[in-house]
Amino acid sequence: MKKTIKLLLNGLLAMIFTAGLYSCEKDNPNEVNNDALYESILKQYVNTTVIPTYKALAEAALEMRAANEALKATPSDATMEAASQAWMKARICWELSEGFLFGPVSEDAFNVDAHIDSWPLDLPSIQQSILDQNGDITGREAWNMDEGVIGFHTAEYLLYRDGQSRPIADLSYAELKYLTAVTDALVWDCVLIYISWAGLNNVSAEIRAVFNENPDIVTFYNELPNYHNFGEKLTSKTDYPSWAAALAEISEGALTIAEEVGATKIESPYVSRSTHDVESWYSWHSIDDYKNNIISIKNAYIGGVSDATRTSVSLSNYIKTVNGRLDADIKAKIEDCIAKIEAMGTGGLSFYEVVRDQVNRTQVEAAVDACLDLKALFATVSDSIE
């Protein structure tokens, strides 16, 4: 990660100050056993936030596949627009999951994050592959290719230009065939995450059938049994030394993506002036991506996937009982991050344009600082659950 000295010092000072402030406020539980409470919070987290998010992602990926197949069968500006919107729906679902990039998604397990969301793209290799093979690769072949030539951003490159759906006349048939293969690979990865968290026997027959389409992904899944039905493992603290350690995954996931949004996704390309490093820049969807990442933190911390699905059992409500000020500050900072990320687009600009033209510096720095402040707050949560 690239950081300016100013932001690095500010981040370090903020973390030191915040840790001291909230550790002083922490109430002593006097050896009260919170295991049952922690277990209930984890069950709510898994069942009302994580699994519904991944279910929505798998279903959206299947909609994207159907839209691309329709585009291939009947190429037109209308089917191209429908395919672009299907990509956007799946993309939003993915970004709303980034607050919990641990367990099956991690590089220690199925490494799905890197497999479907790597950027920048290896664009020369994509273009050469399309040229050499006339786009004639299978989904299974695509799934086994390098990360830089598949995934969300490859599909985005084929569907979008300058924030708009590409005119159908601009899309070659070879590119269209490559798009459908890449989409198949993406579908299988999204289904893999959902099955890994929910359990193979807890998903629909349709999802199981899609999973079994690719023997390679079935073999890969079977090689890592420790990540099967991971939601149940987390809610029974399997492979964790304590309930507190299992519960800490929620705050660790939150602080990890808060730092990534601030330091890697926003600050790094702006400081280096590299539009190539801007995520989702073909669709100009970057600012919405970053906001959705913070919403994923909100969902993980407060529970549910929307206000309509939240319950009284959550990490937030527990922290509120032991350190009300910390809980209030976290929730306020989440909203502050969303507002400041949105403000980066002042003037109706995409983040690609902001980086390219080096404008809105004040808003960019404020968004980075807000994300790093949120990370610092979550770094103190473990003091209240140990």
mmCIF file with all atom_site columns, N, CA and C in Angstrom, residues 322-385:
data_model
loop_
_atom_site.group_PDB
_atom_site.id
_atom_site.type_symbol
_atom_site.label_atom_id
_atom_site.label_alt_id
_atom_site.label_comp_id
_atom_site.label_asym_id
_atom_site.label_entity_id
_atom_site.label_seq_id
_atom_site.pdbx_PDB_ins_code
_atom_site.Cartn_x
_atom_site.Cartn_y
_atom_site.Cartn_z
_atom_site.occupancy
_atom_site.B_iso_or_equiv
_atom_site.pdbx_formal_charge
_atom_site.auth_seq_id
_atom_site.auth_comp_id
_atom_site.auth_asym_id
_atom_site.auth_atom_id
_atom_site.pdbx_PDB_model_num
ATOM 1   N N  . VAL A 1 322 ? -21.297 -2.581  26.784  1.00 0.00 ? 322 VAL A N  1
ATOM 2   C CA . VAL A 1 322 ? -20.036 -2.526  27.530  1.00 0.00 ? 322 VAL A CA 1
ATOM 3   C C  . VAL A 1 322 ? -19.248 -1.248  27.275  1.00 0.00 ? 322 VAL A C  1
ATOM 4   N N  . ASN A 1 323 ? -19.518 -0.581  26.165  1.00 0.00 ? 323 ASN A N  1
ATOM 5   C CA . ASN A 1 323 ? -18.798 0.648   25.835  1.00 0.00 ? 323 ASN A CA 1
ATOM 6   C C  . ASN A 1 323 ? -19.646 1.451   24.862  1.00 0.00 ? 323 ASN A C  1
ATOM 7   N N  . GLY A 1 324 ? -20.632 2.125   25.424  1.00 0.00 ? 324 GLY A N  1
ATOM 8   C CA . GLY A 1 324 ? -21.595 2.844   24.603  1.00 0.00 ? 324 GLY A CA 1
ATOM 9   C C  . GLY A 1 324 ? -20.976 3.890   23.708  1.00 0.00 ? 324 GLY A C  1
ATOM 10  N N  . ARG A 1 325 ? -19.934 4.551   24.198  1.00 0.00 ? 325 ARG A N  1
ATOM 11  C CA . ARG A 1 325 ? -19.295 5.591   23.399  1.00 0.00 ? 325 ARG A CA 1
ATOM 12  C C  . ARG A 1 325 ? -18.623 5.004   22.164  1.00 0.00 ? 325 ARG A C  1
ATOM 13  N N  . LEU A 1 326 ? -17.968 3.868   22.318  1.00 0.00 ? 326 LEU A N  1
ATOM 14  C CA . LEU A 1 326 ? -17.317 3.223   21.177  1.00 0.00 ? 326 LEU A CA 1
ATOM 15  C C  . LEU A 1 326 ? -18.353 2.829   20.136  1.00 0.00 ? 326 LEU A C  1
ATOM 16  N N  . ASP A 1 327 ? -19.450 2.216   20.560  1.00 0.00 ? 327 ASP A N  1
ATOM 17  C CA . ASP A 1 327 ? -20.497 1.815   19.619  1.00 0.00 ? 327 ASP A CA 1
ATOM 18  C C  . ASP A 1 327 ? -21.048 3.022   18.857  1.00 0.00 ? 327 ASP A C  1
ATOM 19  N N  . ALA A 1 328 ? -21.328 4.095   19.585  1.00 0.00 ? 328 ALA A N  1
ATOM 20  C CA . ALA A 1 328 ? -21.864 5.295   18.940  1.00 0.00 ? 328 ALA A CA 1
ATOM 21  C C  . ALA A 1 328 ? -20.866 5.881   17.946  1.00 0.00 ? 328 ALA A C  1
ATOM 22  N N  . ASP A 1 329 ? -19.583 5.878   18.320  1.00 0.00 ? 329 ASP A N  1
ATOM 23  C CA . ASP A 1 329 ? -18.559 6.432   17.433  1.00 0.00 ? 329 ASP A CA 1
ATOM 24  C C  . ASP A 1 329 ? -18.379 5.573   16.183  1.00 0.00 ? 329 ASP A C  1
ATOM 25  N N  . ILE A 1 330 ? -18.445 4.258   16.331  1.00 0.00 ? 330 ILE A N  1
ATOM 26  C CA . ILE A 1 330 ? -18.314 3.383   15.163  1.00 0.00 ? 330 ILE A CA 1
ATOM 27  C C  . ILE A 1 330 ? -19.467 3.631   14.192  1.00 0.00 ? 330 ILE A C  1
ATOM 28  N N  . LYS A 1 331 ? -20.680 3.658   14.705  1.00 0.00 ? 331 LYS A N  1
ATOM 29  C CA . LYS A 1 331 ? -21.835 3.856   13.821  1.00 0.00 ? 331 LYS A CA 1
ATOM 30  C C  . LYS A 1 331 ? -21.799 5.229   13.159  1.00 0.00 ? 331 LYS A C  1
ATOM 31  N N  . ALA A 1 332 ? -21.380 6.235   13.901  1.00 0.00 ? 332 ALA A N  1
ATOM 32  C CA . ALA A 1 332 ? -21.270 7.576   13.312  1.00 0.00 ? 332 ALA A CA 1
ATOM 33  C C  . ALA A 1 332 ? -20.175 7.613   12.251  1.00 0.00 ? 332 ALA A C  1
ATOM 34  N N  . LYS A 1 333 ? -19.068 6.940   12.514  1.00 0.00 ? 333 LYS A N  1
ATOM 35  C CA . LYS A 1 333 ? -17.949 6.954   11.557  1.00 0.00 ? 333 LYS A CA 1
ATOM 36  C C  . LYS A 1 333 ? -18.299 6.178   10.293  1.00 0.00 ? 333 LYS A C  1
ATOM 37  N N  . ILE A 1 334 ? -19.079 5.121   10.411  1.00 0.00 ? 334 ILE A N  1
ATOM 38  C CA . ILE A 1 334 ? -19.535 4.395   9.221   1.00 0.00 ? 334 ILE A CA 1
ATOM 39  C C  . ILE A 1 334 ? -20.295 5.345   8.292   1.00 0.00 ? 334 ILE A C  1
ATOM 40  N N  . GLU A 1 335 ? -21.226 6.097   8.856   1.00 0.00 ? 335 GLU A N  1
ATOM 41  C CA . GLU A 1 335 ? -22.004 7.034   8.040   1.00 0.00 ? 335 GLU A CA 1
ATOM 42  C C  . GLU A 1 335 ? -21.112 8.152   7.500   1.00 0.00 ? 335 GLU A C  1
ATOM 43  N N  . ASP A 1 336 ? -20.138 8.573   8.298   1.00 0.00 ? 336 ASP A N  1
ATOM 44  C CA . ASP A 1 336 ? -19.197 9.599   7.864   1.00 0.00 ? 336 ASP A CA 1
ATOM 45  C C  . ASP A 1 336 ? -18.375 9.113   6.677   1.00 0.00 ? 336 ASP A C  1
ATOM 46  N N  . CYS A 1 337 ? -17.942 7.857   6.724   1.00 0.00 ? 337 CYS A N  1
ATOM 47  C CA . CYS A 1 337 ? -17.175 7.283   5.609   1.00 0.00 ? 337 CYS A CA 1
ATOM 48  C C  . CYS A 1 337 ? -18.009 7.280   4.329   1.00 0.00 ? 337 CYS A C  1
ATOM 49  N N  . ILE A 1 338 ? -19.252 6.838   4.437   1.00 0.00 ? 338 ILE A N  1
ATOM 50  C CA . ILE A 1 338 ? -20.115 6.772   3.255   1.00 0.00 ? 338 ILE A CA 1
ATOM 51  C C  . ILE A 1 338 ? -20.283 8.159   2.647   1.00 0.00 ? 338 ILE A C  1
ATOM 52  N N  . ALA A 1 339 ? -20.547 9.146   3.504   1.00 0.00 ? 339 ALA A N  1
ATOM 53  C CA . ALA A 1 339 ? -20.753 10.516  3.012   1.00 0.00 ? 339 ALA A CA 1
ATOM 54  C C  . ALA A 1 339 ? -19.491 11.076  2.369   1.00 0.00 ? 339 ALA A C  1
ATOM 55  N N  . LYS A 1 340 ? -18.340 10.810  2.980   1.00 0.00 ? 340 LYS A N  1
ATOM 56  C CA . LYS A 1 340 ? -17.097 11.383  2.455   1.00 0.00 ? 340 LYS A CA 1
ATOM 57  C C  . LYS A 1 340 ? -16.626 10.673  1.194   1.00 0.00 ? 340 LYS A C  1
ATOM 58  N N  . ILE A 1 341 ? -16.901 9.399   1.092   1.00 0.00 ? 341 ILE A N  1
ATOM 59  C CA . ILE A 1 341 ? -16.594 8.693   -0.159  1.00 0.00 ? 341 ILE A CA 1
ATOM 60  C C  . ILE A 1 341 ? -17.456 9.252   -1.284  1.00 0.00 ? 341 ILE A C  1
ATOM 61  N N  . GLU A 1 342 ? -18.717 9.444   -1.006  1.00 0.00 ? 342 GLU A N  1
ATOM 62  C CA . GLU A 1 342 ? -19.617 10.011  -2.013  1.00 0.00 ? 342 GLU A CA 1
ATOM 63  C C  . GLU A 1 342 ? -19.162 11.410  -2.444  1.00 0.00 ? 342 GLU A C  1
ATOM 64  N N  . ALA A 1 343 ? -18.653 12.182  -1.486  1.00 0.00 ? 343 ALA A N  1
ATOM 65  C CA . ALA A 1 343 ? -18.217 13.552  -1.782  1.00 0.00 ? 343 ALA A CA 1
ATOM 66  C C  . ALA A 1 343 ? -17.014 13.592  -2.710  1.00 0.00 ? 343 ALA A C  1
ATOM 67  N N  . MET A 1 344 ? -16.276 12.500  -2.851  1.00 0.00 ? 344 MET A N  1
ATOM 68  C CA . MET A 1 344 ? -15.150 12.475  -3.784  1.00 0.00 ? 344 MET A CA 1
ATOM 69  C C  . MET A 1 344 ? -15.619 12.735  -5.218  1.00 0.00 ? 344 MET A C  1
ATOM 70  N N  . GLY A 1 345 ? -16.889 12.431  -5.495  1.00 0.00 ? 345 GLY A N  1
ATOM 71  C CA . GLY A 1 345 ? -17.422 12.643  -6.837  1.00 0.00 ? 345 GLY A CA 1
ATOM 72  C C  . GLY A 1 345 ? -18.045 14.004  -7.037  1.00 0.00 ? 345 GLY A C  1
ATOM 73  N N  . THR A 1 346 ? -17.739 14.943  -6.132  1.00 0.00 ? 346 THR A N  1
ATOM 74  C CA . THR A 1 346 ? -18.265 16.305  -6.260  1.00 0.00 ? 346 THR A CA 1
ATOM 75  C C  . THR A 1 346 ? -18.037 16.835  -7.680  1.00 0.00 ? 346 THR A C  1
ATOM 76  N N  . GLY A 1 347 ? -19.106 17.390  -8.249  1.00 0.00 ? 347 GLY A N  1
ATOM 77  C CA . GLY A 1 347 ? -19.032 17.856  -9.630  1.00 0.00 ? 347 GLY A CA 1
ATOM 78  C C  . GLY A 1 347 ? -19.507 16.807  -10.611 1.00 0.00 ? 347 GLY A C  1
ATOM 79  N N  . GLY A 1 348 ? -20.078 15.708  -10.092 1.00 0.00 ? 348 GLY A N  1
ATOM 80  C CA . GLY A 1 348 ? -20.580 14.647  -10.958 1.00 0.00 ? 348 GLY A CA 1
ATOM 81  C C  . GLY A 1 348 ? -19.488 13.809  -11.585 1.00 0.00 ? 348 GLY A C  1
ATOM 82  N N  . LEU A 1 349 ? -18.321 13.747  -10.929 1.00 0.00 ? 349 LEU A N  1
ATOM 83  C CA . LEU A 1 349 ? -17.179 13.027  -11.493 1.00 0.00 ? 349 LEU A CA 1
ATOM 84  C C  . LEU A 1 349 ? -17.111 11.588  -11.004 1.00 0.00 ? 349 LEU A C  1
ATOM 85  N N  . SER A 1 350 ? -16.593 10.707  -11.837 1.00 0.00 ? 350 SER A N  1
ATOM 86  C CA . SER A 1 350 ? -16.234 9.361   -11.415 1.00 0.00 ? 350 SER A CA 1
ATOM 87  C C  . SER A 1 350 ? -14.874 9.424   -10.728 1.00 0.00 ? 350 SER A C  1
ATOM 88  N N  . PHE A 1 351 ? -14.537 8.384   -9.970  1.00 0.00 ? 351 PHE A N  1
ATOM 89  C CA . PHE A 1 351 ? -13.224 8.385   -9.322  1.00 0.00 ? 351 PHE A CA 1
ATOM 90  C C  . PHE A 1 351 ? -12.107 8.284   -10.361 1.00 0.00 ? 351 PHE A C  1
ATOM 91  N N  . TYR A 1 352 ? -12.383 7.628   -11.478 1.00 0.00 ? 352 TYR A N  1
ATOM 92  C CA . TYR A 1 352 ? -11.409 7.583   -12.570 1.00 0.00 ? 352 TYR A CA 1
ATOM 93  C C  . TYR A 1 352 ? -11.050 8.995   -13.014 1.00 0.00 ? 352 TYR A C  1
ATOM 94  N N  . GLU A 1 353 ? -12.067 9.835   -13.179 1.00 0.00 ? 353 GLU A N  1
ATOM 95  C CA . GLU A 1 353 ? -11.810 11.220  -13.609 1.00 0.00 ? 353 GLU A CA 1
ATOM 96  C C  . GLU A 1 353 ? -11.117 12.020  -12.515 1.00 0.00 ? 353 GLU A C  1
ATOM 97  N N  . VAL A 1 354 ? -11.477 11.757  -11.272 1.00 0.00 ? 354 VAL A N  1
ATOM 98  C CA . VAL A 1 354 ? -10.845 12.446  -10.138 1.00 0.00 ? 354 VAL A CA 1
ATOM 99  C C  . VAL A 1 354 ? -9.348  12.147  -10.117 1.00 0.00 ? 354 VAL A C  1
ATOM 100 N N  . VAL A 1 355 ? -8.992  10.885  -10.324 1.00 0.00 ? 355 VAL A N  1
ATOM 101 C CA . VAL A 1 355 ? -7.573  10.491  -10.334 1.00 0.00 ? 355 VAL A CA 1
ATOM 102 C C  . VAL A 1 355 ? -6.888  11.038  -11.582 1.00 0.00 ? 355 VAL A C  1
ATOM 103 N N  . ARG A 1 356 ? -7.536  10.891  -12.706 1.00 0.00 ? 356 ARG A N  1
ATOM 104 C CA . ARG A 1 356 ? -6.932  11.342  -13.971 1.00 0.00 ? 356 ARG A CA 1
ATOM 105 C C  . ARG A 1 356 ? -6.619  12.832  -13.949 1.00 0.00 ? 356 ARG A C  1
ATOM 106 N N  . ASP A 1 357 ? -7.569  13.622  -13.433 1.00 0.00 ? 357 ASP A N  1
ATOM 107 C CA . ASP A 1 357 ? -7.428  15.076  -13.470 1.00 0.00 ? 357 ASP A CA 1
ATOM 108 C C  . ASP A 1 357 ? -6.867  15.654  -12.179 1.00 0.00 ? 357 ASP A C  1
ATOM 109 N N  . GLN A 1 358 ? -6.632  14.776  -11.187 1.00 0.00 ? 358 GLN A N  1
ATOM 110 C CA . GLN A 1 358 ? -6.077  15.207  -9.895  1.00 0.00 ? 358 GLN A CA 1
ATOM 111 C C  . GLN A 1 358 ? -6.895  16.350  -9.287  1.00 0.00 ? 358 GLN A C  1
ATOM 112 N N  . VAL A 1 359 ? -8.211  16.136  -9.216  1.00 0.00 ? 359 VAL A N  1
ATOM 113 C CA . VAL A 1 359 ? -9.113  17.118  -8.629  1.00 0.00 ? 359 VAL A CA 1
ATOM 114 C C  . VAL A 1 359 ? -9.724  16.560  -7.344  1.00 0.00 ? 359 VAL A C  1
ATOM 115 N N  . ASN A 1 360 ? -10.458 17.420  -6.634  1.00 0.00 ? 360 ASN A N  1
ATOM 116 C CA . ASN A 1 360 ? -11.159 17.032  -5.402  1.00 0.00 ? 360 ASN A CA 1
ATOM 117 C C  . ASN A 1 360 ? -10.211 16.424  -4.362  1.00 0.00 ? 360 ASN A C  1
ATOM 118 N N  . ARG A 1 361 ? -9.001  16.961  -4.302  1.00 0.00 ? 361 ARG A N  1
ATOM 119 C CA . ARG A 1 361 ? -8.002  16.433  -3.367  1.00 0.00 ? 361 ARG A CA 1
ATOM 120 C C  . ARG A 1 361 ? -8.490  16.481  -1.922  1.00 0.00 ? 361 ARG A C  1
ATOM 121 N N  . THR A 1 362 ? -9.109  17.589  -1.533  1.00 0.00 ? 362 THR A N  1
ATOM 122 C CA . THR A 1 362 ? -9.584  17.725  -0.147  1.00 0.00 ? 362 THR A CA 1
ATOM 123 C C  . THR A 1 362 ? -10.588 16.619  0.185   1.00 0.00 ? 362 THR A C  1
ATOM 124 N N  . GLN A 1 363 ? -11.507 16.350  -0.726  1.00 0.00 ? 363 GLN A N  1
ATOM 125 C CA . GLN A 1 363 ? -12.509 15.313  -0.498  1.00 0.00 ? 363 GLN A CA 1
ATOM 126 C C  . GLN A 1 363 ? -11.874 13.923  -0.461  1.00 0.00 ? 363 GLN A C  1
ATOM 127 N N  . VAL A 1 364 ? -10.895 13.695  -1.323  1.00 0.00 ? 364 VAL A N  1
ATOM 128 C CA . VAL A 1 364 ? -10.212 12.398  -1.343  1.00 0.00 ? 364 VAL A CA 1
ATOM 129 C C  . VAL A 1 364 ? -9.484  12.158  -0.019  1.00 0.00 ? 364 VAL A C  1
ATOM 130 N N  . GLU A 1 365 ? -8.738  13.152  0.438   1.00 0.00 ? 365 GLU A N  1
ATOM 131 C CA . GLU A 1 365 ? -7.999  12.998  1.691   1.00 0.00 ? 365 GLU A CA 1
ATOM 132 C C  . GLU A 1 365 ? -8.952  12.806  2.874   1.00 0.00 ? 365 GLU A C  1
ATOM 133 N N  . ALA A 1 366 ? -10.095 13.492  2.845   1.00 0.00 ? 366 ALA A N  1
ATOM 134 C CA . ALA A 1 366 ? -11.077 13.335  3.926   1.00 0.00 ? 366 ALA A CA 1
ATOM 135 C C  . ALA A 1 366 ? -11.640 11.928  3.934   1.00 0.00 ? 366 ALA A C  1
ATOM 136 N N  . ALA A 1 367 ? -11.886 11.349  2.754   1.00 0.00 ? 367 ALA A N  1
ATOM 137 C CA . ALA A 1 367 ? -12.407 9.984   2.670   1.00 0.00 ? 367 ALA A CA 1
ATOM 138 C C  . ALA A 1 367 ? -11.376 8.980   3.175   1.00 0.00 ? 367 ALA A C  1
ATOM 139 N N  . VAL A 1 368 ? -10.118 9.178   2.789   1.00 0.00 ? 368 VAL A N  1
ATOM 140 C CA . VAL A 1 368 ? -9.051  8.289   3.265   1.00 0.00 ? 368 VAL A CA 1
ATOM 141 C C  . VAL A 1 368 ? -8.950  8.352   4.786   1.00 0.00 ? 368 VAL A C  1
ATOM 142 N N  . ASP A 1 369 ? -8.922  9.559   5.333   1.00 0.00 ? 369 ASP A N  1
ATOM 143 C CA . ASP A 1 369 ? -8.821  9.722   6.783   1.00 0.00 ? 369 ASP A CA 1
ATOM 144 C C  . ASP A 1 369 ? -10.000 9.066   7.500   1.00 0.00 ? 369 ASP A C  1
ATOM 145 N N  . ALA A 1 370 ? -11.198 9.221   6.954   1.00 0.00 ? 370 ALA A N  1
ATOM 146 C CA . ALA A 1 370 ? -12.383 8.636   7.586   1.00 0.00 ? 370 ALA A CA 1
ATOM 147 C C  . ALA A 1 370 ? -12.288 7.115   7.619   1.00 0.00 ? 370 ALA A C  1
ATOM 148 N N  . CYS A 1 371 ? -11.837 6.512   6.522   1.00 0.00 ? 371 CYS A N  1
ATOM 149 C CA . CYS A 1 371 ? -11.700 5.052   6.478   1.00 0.00 ? 371 CYS A CA 1
ATOM 150 C C  . CYS A 1 371 ? -10.649 4.557   7.466   1.00 0.00 ? 371 CYS A C  1
ATOM 151 N N  . LEU A 1 372 ? -9.524  5.271   7.569   1.00 0.00 ? 372 LEU A N  1
ATOM 152 C CA . LEU A 1 372 ? -8.486  4.863   8.515   1.00 0.00 ? 372 LEU A CA 1
ATOM 153 C C  . LEU A 1 372 ? -8.929  5.095   9.960   1.00 0.00 ? 372 LEU A C  1
ATOM 154 N N  . ASP A 1 373 ? -9.742  6.116   10.182  1.00 0.00 ? 373 ASP A N  1
ATOM 155 C CA . ASP A 1 373 ? -10.312 6.322   11.513  1.00 0.00 ? 373 ASP A CA 1
ATOM 156 C C  . ASP A 1 373 ? -11.252 5.172   11.873  1.00 0.00 ? 373 ASP A C  1
ATOM 157 N N  . LEU A 1 374 ? -12.026 4.722   10.896  1.00 0.00 ? 374 LEU A N  1
ATOM 158 C CA . LEU A 1 374 ? -12.932 3.592   11.142  1.00 0.00 ? 374 LEU A CA 1
ATOM 159 C C  . LEU A 1 374 ? -12.136 2.334   11.455  1.00 0.00 ? 374 LEU A C  1
ATOM 160 N N  . LYS A 1 375 ? -11.055 2.128   10.726  1.00 0.00 ? 375 LYS A N  1
ATOM 161 C CA . LYS A 1 375 ? -10.178 0.991   11.032  1.00 0.00 ? 375 LYS A CA 1
ATOM 162 C C  . LYS A 1 375 ? -9.677  1.074   12.472  1.00 0.00 ? 375 LYS A C  1
ATOM 163 N N  . ALA A 1 376 ? -9.244  2.265   12.900  1.00 0.00 ? 376 ALA A N  1
ATOM 164 C CA . ALA A 1 376 ? -8.718  2.443   14.256  1.00 0.00 ? 376 ALA A CA 1
ATOM 165 C C  . ALA A 1 376 ? -9.776  2.136   15.313  1.00 0.00 ? 376 ALA A C  1
ATOM 166 N N  . LEU A 1 377 ? -11.009 2.518   15.053  1.00 0.00 ? 377 LEU A N  1
ATOM 167 C CA . LEU A 1 377 ? -12.085 2.218   15.999  1.00 0.00 ? 377 LEU A CA 1
ATOM 168 C C  . LEU A 1 377 ? -12.309 0.718   16.118  1.00 0.00 ? 377 LEU A C  1
ATOM 169 N N  . PHE A 1 378 ? -12.349 0.032   14.982  1.00 0.00 ? 378 PHE A N  1
ATOM 170 C CA . PHE A 1 378 ? -12.561 -1.418  15.028  1.00 0.00 ? 378 PHE A CA 1
ATOM 171 C C  . PHE A 1 378 ? -11.377 -2.144  15.663  1.00 0.00 ? 378 PHE A C  1
ATOM 172 N N  . ALA A 1 379 ? -10.201 -1.539  15.605  1.00 0.00 ? 379 ALA A N  1
ATOM 173 C CA . ALA A 1 379 ? -9.032  -2.163  16.240  1.00 0.00 ? 379 ALA A CA 1
ATOM 174 C C  . ALA A 1 379 ? -9.174  -2.239  17.751  1.00 0.00 ? 379 ALA A C  1
ATOM 175 N N  . THR A 1 380 ? -10.062 -1.440  18.331  1.00 0.00 ? 380 THR A N  1
ATOM 176 C CA . THR A 1 380 ? -10.263 -1.449  19.791  1.00 0.00 ? 380 THR A CA 1
ATOM 177 C C  . THR A 1 380 ? -11.416 -2.357  20.223  1.00 0.00 ? 380 THR A C  1
ATOM 178 N N  . VAL A 1 381 ? -12.187 -2.864  19.257  1.00 0.00 ? 381 VAL A N  1
ATOM 179 C CA . VAL A 1 381 ? -13.367 -3.687  19.603  1.00 0.00 ? 381 VAL A CA 1
ATOM 180 C C  . VAL A 1 381 ? -12.968 -4.953  20.346  1.00 0.00 ? 381 VAL A C  1
ATOM 181 N N  . SER A 1 382 ? -11.849 -5.550  19.954  1.00 0.00 ? 382 SER A N  1
ATOM 182 C CA . SER A 1 382 ? -11.439 -6.811  20.590  1.00 0.00 ? 382 SER A CA 1
ATOM 183 C C  . SER A 1 382 ? -11.203 -6.638  22.086  1.00 0.00 ? 382 SER A C  1
ATOM 184 N N  . ASP A 1 383 ? -10.898 -5.410  22.556  1.00 0.00 ? 383 ASP A N  1
ATOM 185 C CA . ASP A 1 383 ? -10.724 -5.189  23.979  1.00 0.00 ? 383 ASP A CA 1
ATOM 186 C C  . ASP A 1 383 ? -12.007 -5.469  24.765  1.00 0.00 ? 383 ASP A C  1
ATOM 187 N N  . SER A 1 384 ? -13.126 -5.343  24.109  1.00 0.00 ? 384 SER A N  1
ATOM 188 C CA . SER A 1 384 ? -14.409 -5.535  24.763  1.00 0.00 ? 384 SER A CA 1
ATOM 189 C C  . SER A 1 384 ? -14.960 -6.942  24.636  1.00 0.00 ? 384 SER A C  1
ATOM 190 N N  . ILE A 1 385 ? -14.312 -7.783  23.846  1.00 0.00 ? 385 ILE A N  1
ATOM 191 C CA . ILE A 1 385 ? -14.831 -9.142  23.667  1.00 0.00 ? 385 ILE A CA 1
ATOM 192 C C  . ILE A 1 385 ? -13.834 -10.225 24.059  1.00 0.00 ? 385 ILE A C  1
#
